[in-house]
PDB file of C-alpha atoms in Angstrom:
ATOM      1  CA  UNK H  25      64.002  72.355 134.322  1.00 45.00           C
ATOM      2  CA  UNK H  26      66.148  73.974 136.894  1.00 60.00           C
ATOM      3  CA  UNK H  27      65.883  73.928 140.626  1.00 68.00           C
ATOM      4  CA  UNK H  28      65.156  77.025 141.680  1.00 82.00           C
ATOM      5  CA  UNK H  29      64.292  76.095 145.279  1.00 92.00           C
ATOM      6  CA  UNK H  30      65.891  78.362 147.902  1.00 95.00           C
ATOM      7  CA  UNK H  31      69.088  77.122 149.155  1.00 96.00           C
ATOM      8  CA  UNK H  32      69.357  79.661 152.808  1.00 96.00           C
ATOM      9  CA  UNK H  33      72.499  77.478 153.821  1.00 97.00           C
ATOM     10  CA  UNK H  34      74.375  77.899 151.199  1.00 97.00           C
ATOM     11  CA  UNK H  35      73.062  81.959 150.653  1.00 97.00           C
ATOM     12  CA  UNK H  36      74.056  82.303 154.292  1.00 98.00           C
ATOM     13  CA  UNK H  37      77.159  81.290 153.777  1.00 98.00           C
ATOM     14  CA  UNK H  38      78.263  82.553 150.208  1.00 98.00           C
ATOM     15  CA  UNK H  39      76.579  85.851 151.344  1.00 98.00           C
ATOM     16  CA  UNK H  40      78.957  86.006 154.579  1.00 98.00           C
ATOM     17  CA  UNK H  41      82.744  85.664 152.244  1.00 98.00           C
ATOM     18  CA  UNK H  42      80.692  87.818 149.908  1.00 98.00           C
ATOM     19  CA  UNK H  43      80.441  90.409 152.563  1.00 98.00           C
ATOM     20  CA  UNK H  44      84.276  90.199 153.603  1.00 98.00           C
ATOM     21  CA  UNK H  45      85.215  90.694 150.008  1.00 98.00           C
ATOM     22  CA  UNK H  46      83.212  93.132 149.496  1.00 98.00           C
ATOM     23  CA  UNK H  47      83.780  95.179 153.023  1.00 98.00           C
ATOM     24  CA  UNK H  48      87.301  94.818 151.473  1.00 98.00           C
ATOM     25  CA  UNK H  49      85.980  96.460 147.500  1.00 98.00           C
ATOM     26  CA  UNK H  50      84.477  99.202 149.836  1.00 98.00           C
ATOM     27  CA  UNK H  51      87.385  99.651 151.961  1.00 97.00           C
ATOM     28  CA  UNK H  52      89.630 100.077 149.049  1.00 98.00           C
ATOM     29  CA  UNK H  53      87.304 102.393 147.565  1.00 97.00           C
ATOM     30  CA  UNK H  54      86.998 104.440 150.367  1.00 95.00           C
ATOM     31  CA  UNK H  55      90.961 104.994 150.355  1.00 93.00           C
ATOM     32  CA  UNK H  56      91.181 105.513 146.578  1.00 95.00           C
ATOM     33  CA  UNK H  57      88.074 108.091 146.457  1.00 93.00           C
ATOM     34  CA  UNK H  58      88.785 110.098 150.199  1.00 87.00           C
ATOM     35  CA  UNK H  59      91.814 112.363 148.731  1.00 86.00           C
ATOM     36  CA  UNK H  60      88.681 113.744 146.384  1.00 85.00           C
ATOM     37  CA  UNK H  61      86.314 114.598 149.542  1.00 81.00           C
ATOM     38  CA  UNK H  62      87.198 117.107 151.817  1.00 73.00           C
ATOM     39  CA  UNK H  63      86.361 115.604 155.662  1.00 69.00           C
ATOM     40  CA  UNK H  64      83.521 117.116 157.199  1.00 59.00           C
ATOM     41  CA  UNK H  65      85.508 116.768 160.677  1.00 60.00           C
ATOM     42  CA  UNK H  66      88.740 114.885 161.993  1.00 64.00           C
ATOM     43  CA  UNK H  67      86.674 112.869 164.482  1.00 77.00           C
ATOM     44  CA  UNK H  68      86.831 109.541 164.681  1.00 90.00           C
ATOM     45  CA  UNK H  69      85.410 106.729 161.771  1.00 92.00           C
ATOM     46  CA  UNK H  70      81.600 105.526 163.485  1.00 94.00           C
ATOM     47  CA  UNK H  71      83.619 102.022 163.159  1.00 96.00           C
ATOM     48  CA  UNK H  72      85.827 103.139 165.440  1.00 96.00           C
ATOM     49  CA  UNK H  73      83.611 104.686 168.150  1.00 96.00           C
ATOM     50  CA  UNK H  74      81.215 101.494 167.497  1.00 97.00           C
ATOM     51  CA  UNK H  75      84.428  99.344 168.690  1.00 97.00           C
ATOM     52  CA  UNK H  76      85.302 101.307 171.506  1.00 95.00           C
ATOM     53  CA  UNK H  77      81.449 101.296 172.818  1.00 96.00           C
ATOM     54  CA  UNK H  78      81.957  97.059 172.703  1.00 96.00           C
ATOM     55  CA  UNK H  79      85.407  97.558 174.557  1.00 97.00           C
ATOM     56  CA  UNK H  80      83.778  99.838 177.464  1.00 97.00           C
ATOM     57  CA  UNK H  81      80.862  97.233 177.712  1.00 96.00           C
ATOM     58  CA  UNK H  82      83.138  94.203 177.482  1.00 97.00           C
ATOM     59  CA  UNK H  83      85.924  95.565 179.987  1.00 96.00           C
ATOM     60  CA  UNK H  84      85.184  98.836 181.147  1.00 97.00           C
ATOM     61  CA  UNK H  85      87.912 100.179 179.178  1.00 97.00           C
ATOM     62  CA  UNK H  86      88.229 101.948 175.415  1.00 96.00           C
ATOM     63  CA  UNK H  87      90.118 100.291 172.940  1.00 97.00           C
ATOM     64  CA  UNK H  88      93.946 101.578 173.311  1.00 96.00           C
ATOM     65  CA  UNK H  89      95.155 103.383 171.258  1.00 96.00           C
ATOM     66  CA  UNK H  90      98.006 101.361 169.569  1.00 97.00           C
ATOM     67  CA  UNK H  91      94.778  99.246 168.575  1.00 97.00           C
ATOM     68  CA  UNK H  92      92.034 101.716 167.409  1.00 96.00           C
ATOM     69  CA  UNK H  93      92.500 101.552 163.659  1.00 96.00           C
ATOM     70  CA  UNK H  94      92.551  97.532 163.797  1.00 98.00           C
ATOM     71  CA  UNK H  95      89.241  97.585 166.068  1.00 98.00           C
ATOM     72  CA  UNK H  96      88.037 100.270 163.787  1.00 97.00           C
ATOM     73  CA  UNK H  97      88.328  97.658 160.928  1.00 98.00           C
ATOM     74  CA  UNK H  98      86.839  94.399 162.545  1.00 98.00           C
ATOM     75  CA  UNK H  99      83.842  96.434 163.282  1.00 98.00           C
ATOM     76  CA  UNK H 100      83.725  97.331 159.355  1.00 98.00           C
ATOM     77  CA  UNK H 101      84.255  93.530 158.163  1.00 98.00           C
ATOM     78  CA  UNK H 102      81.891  92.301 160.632  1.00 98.00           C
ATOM     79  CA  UNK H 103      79.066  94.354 159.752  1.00 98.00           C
ATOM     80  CA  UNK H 104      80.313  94.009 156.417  1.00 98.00           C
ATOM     81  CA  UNK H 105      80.242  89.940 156.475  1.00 98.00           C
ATOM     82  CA  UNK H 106      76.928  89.897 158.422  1.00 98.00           C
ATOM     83  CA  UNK H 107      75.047  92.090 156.409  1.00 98.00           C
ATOM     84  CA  UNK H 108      76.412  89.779 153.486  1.00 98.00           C
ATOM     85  CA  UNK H 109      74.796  87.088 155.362  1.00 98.00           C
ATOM     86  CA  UNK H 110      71.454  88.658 155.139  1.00 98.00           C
ATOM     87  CA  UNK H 111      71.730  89.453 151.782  1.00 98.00           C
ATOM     88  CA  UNK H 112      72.542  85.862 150.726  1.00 97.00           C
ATOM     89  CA  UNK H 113      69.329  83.947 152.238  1.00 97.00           C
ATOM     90  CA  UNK H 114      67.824  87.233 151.184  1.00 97.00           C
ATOM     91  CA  UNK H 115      69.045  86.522 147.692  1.00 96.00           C
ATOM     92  CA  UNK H 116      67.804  82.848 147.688  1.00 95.00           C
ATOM     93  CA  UNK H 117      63.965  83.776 148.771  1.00 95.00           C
ATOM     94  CA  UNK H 118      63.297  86.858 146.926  1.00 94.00           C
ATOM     95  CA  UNK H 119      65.228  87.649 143.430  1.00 91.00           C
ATOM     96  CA  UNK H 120      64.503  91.025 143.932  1.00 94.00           C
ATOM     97  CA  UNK H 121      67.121  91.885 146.470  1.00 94.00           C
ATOM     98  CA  UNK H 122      69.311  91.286 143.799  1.00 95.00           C
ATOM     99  CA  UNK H 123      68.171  94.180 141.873  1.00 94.00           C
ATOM    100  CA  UNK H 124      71.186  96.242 139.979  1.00 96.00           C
ATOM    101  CA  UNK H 125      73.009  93.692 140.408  1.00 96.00           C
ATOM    102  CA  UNK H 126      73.119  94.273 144.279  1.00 97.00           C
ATOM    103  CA  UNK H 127      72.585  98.502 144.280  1.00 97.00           C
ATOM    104  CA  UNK H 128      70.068  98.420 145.275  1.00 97.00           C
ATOM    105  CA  UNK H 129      71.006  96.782 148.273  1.00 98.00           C
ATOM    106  CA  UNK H 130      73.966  99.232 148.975  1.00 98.00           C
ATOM    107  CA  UNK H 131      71.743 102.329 148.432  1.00 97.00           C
ATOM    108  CA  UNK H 132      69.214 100.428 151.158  1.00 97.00           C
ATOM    109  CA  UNK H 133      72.331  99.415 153.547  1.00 97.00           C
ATOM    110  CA  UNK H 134      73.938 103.300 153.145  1.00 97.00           C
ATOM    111  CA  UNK H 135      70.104 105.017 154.394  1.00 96.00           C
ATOM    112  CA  UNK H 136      70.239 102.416 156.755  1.00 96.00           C
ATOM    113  CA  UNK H 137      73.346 102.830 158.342  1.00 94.00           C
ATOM    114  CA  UNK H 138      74.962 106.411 157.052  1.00 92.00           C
ATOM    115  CA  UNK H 139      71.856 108.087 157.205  1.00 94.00           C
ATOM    116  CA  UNK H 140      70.064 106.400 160.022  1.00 96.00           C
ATOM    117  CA  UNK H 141      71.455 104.115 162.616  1.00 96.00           C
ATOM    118  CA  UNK H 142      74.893 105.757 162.992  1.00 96.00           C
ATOM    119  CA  UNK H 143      73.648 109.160 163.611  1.00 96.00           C
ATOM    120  CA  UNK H 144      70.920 107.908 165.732  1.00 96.00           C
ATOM    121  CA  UNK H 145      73.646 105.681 168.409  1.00 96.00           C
ATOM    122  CA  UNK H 146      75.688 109.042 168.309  1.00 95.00           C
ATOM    123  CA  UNK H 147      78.410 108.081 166.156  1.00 95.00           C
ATOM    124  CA  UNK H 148      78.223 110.347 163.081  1.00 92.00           C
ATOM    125  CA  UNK H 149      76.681 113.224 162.212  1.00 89.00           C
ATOM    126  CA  UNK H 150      73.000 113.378 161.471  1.00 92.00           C
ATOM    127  CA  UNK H 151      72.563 113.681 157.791  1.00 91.00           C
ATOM    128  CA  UNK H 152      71.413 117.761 157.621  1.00 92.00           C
ATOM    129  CA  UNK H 153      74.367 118.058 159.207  1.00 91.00           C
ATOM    130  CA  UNK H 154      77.166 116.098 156.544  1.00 87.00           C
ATOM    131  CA  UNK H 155      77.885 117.397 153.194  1.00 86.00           C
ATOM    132  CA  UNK H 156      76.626 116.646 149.850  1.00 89.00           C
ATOM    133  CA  UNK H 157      79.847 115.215 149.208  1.00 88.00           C
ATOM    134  CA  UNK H 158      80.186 113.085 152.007  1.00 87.00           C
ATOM    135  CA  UNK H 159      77.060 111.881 151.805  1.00 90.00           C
ATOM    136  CA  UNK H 160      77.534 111.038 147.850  1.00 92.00           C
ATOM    137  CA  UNK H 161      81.146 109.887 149.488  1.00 93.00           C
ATOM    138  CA  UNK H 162      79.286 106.959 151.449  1.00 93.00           C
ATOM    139  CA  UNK H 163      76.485 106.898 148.927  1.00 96.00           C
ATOM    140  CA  UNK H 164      79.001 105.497 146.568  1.00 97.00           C
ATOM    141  CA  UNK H 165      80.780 103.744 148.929  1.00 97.00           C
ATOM    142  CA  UNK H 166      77.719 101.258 149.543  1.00 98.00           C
ATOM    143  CA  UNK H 167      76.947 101.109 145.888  1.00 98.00           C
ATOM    144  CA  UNK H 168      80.275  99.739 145.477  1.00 98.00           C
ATOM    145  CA  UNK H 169      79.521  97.175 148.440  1.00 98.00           C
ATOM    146  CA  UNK H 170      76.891  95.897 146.890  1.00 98.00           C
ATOM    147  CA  UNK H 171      77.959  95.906 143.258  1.00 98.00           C
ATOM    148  CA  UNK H 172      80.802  93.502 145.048  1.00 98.00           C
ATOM    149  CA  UNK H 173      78.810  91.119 147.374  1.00 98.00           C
ATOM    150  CA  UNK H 174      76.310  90.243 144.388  1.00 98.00           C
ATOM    151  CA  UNK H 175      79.190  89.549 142.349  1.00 97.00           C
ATOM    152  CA  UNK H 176      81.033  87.345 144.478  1.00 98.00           C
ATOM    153  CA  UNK H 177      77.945  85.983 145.643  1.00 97.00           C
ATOM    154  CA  UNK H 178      76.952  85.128 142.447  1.00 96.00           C
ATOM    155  CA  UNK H 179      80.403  83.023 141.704  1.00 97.00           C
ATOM    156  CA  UNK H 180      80.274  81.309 145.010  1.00 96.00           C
ATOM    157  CA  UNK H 181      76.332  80.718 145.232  1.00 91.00           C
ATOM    158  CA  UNK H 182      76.246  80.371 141.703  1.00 83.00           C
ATOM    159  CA  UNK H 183      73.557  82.544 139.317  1.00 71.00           C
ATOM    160  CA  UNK H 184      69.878  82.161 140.055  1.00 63.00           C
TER     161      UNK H 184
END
């Protein structure tokens, strides 16, 4: 019989280099598939106006210019790697979360954070607002996310 008692350490911890490799499937993604969707604006990426908010705070000051894009990406791994986190002692305690092997997870973390918590700080637009195809845009953007953290997870946590 196998041991199927929850291991959070080790979900923590697989989930967090999940999330950084799969921030990374998204990323590349996101640069393969943008050509195909027209921009609904030319302002700023939310990661990007999420790092300059932690600049302000920290030191009064935005980030500068010659390091926007860089900031712009830390913000994206970081949420990236700590959302993996979650999803790893998540993972470990209820087999669910798993479900299409992780979509389900990137459809909950895109509602979560396209459509809800980045309009509501300010730094996107509210979803009426986006197109159909930017909102498929980040729709599939998250699906491939999650497709990417349960399978890395998987190899480094091993299959439950």
């Amino acid at each position: 019989m196998a041991n199927t008692a929850p291991r959070p350490l080790l979900g923590l911890f697989a989930g967090i280099a999940a999330g950084v490799v799969a921030s990374a499937a998204m990323a590349a993604f996101q640069a393969a598939a943008a050509r195909f969707v027209p921009s609904d604006d030319d302002a700023e990426p939310a990661t990007v106006k999420a790092a300059d908010r932690v600049s302000k705070a920290a030191t009064g000051h935005p980030v500068p210019d010659r390091h926007r894009a860089a900031a712009g990406r830390t913000v994206h791994y970081v949420v990236g790697a700590a959302l993996g986190g979650i999803y790893g002692v998540l993972a470990e305690y209820r087999p669910t979360t798993r479900r299409g092997f992780g979509g389900a997870y990137g459809l909950v973390t895109s509602i979560l954070f396209d459509e809800t918590a980045v309009p509501a700080a300010g730094l996107g637009a509210a979803p009426w607002q986006a197109s159909l195809a930017s909102q498929g845009y980040g729709l599939a953007s998250h699906m491939v996310y999650g497709v990417a953290l349960e399978g890395t997870r998987a190899l480094l946590g091993g299959r439950r």
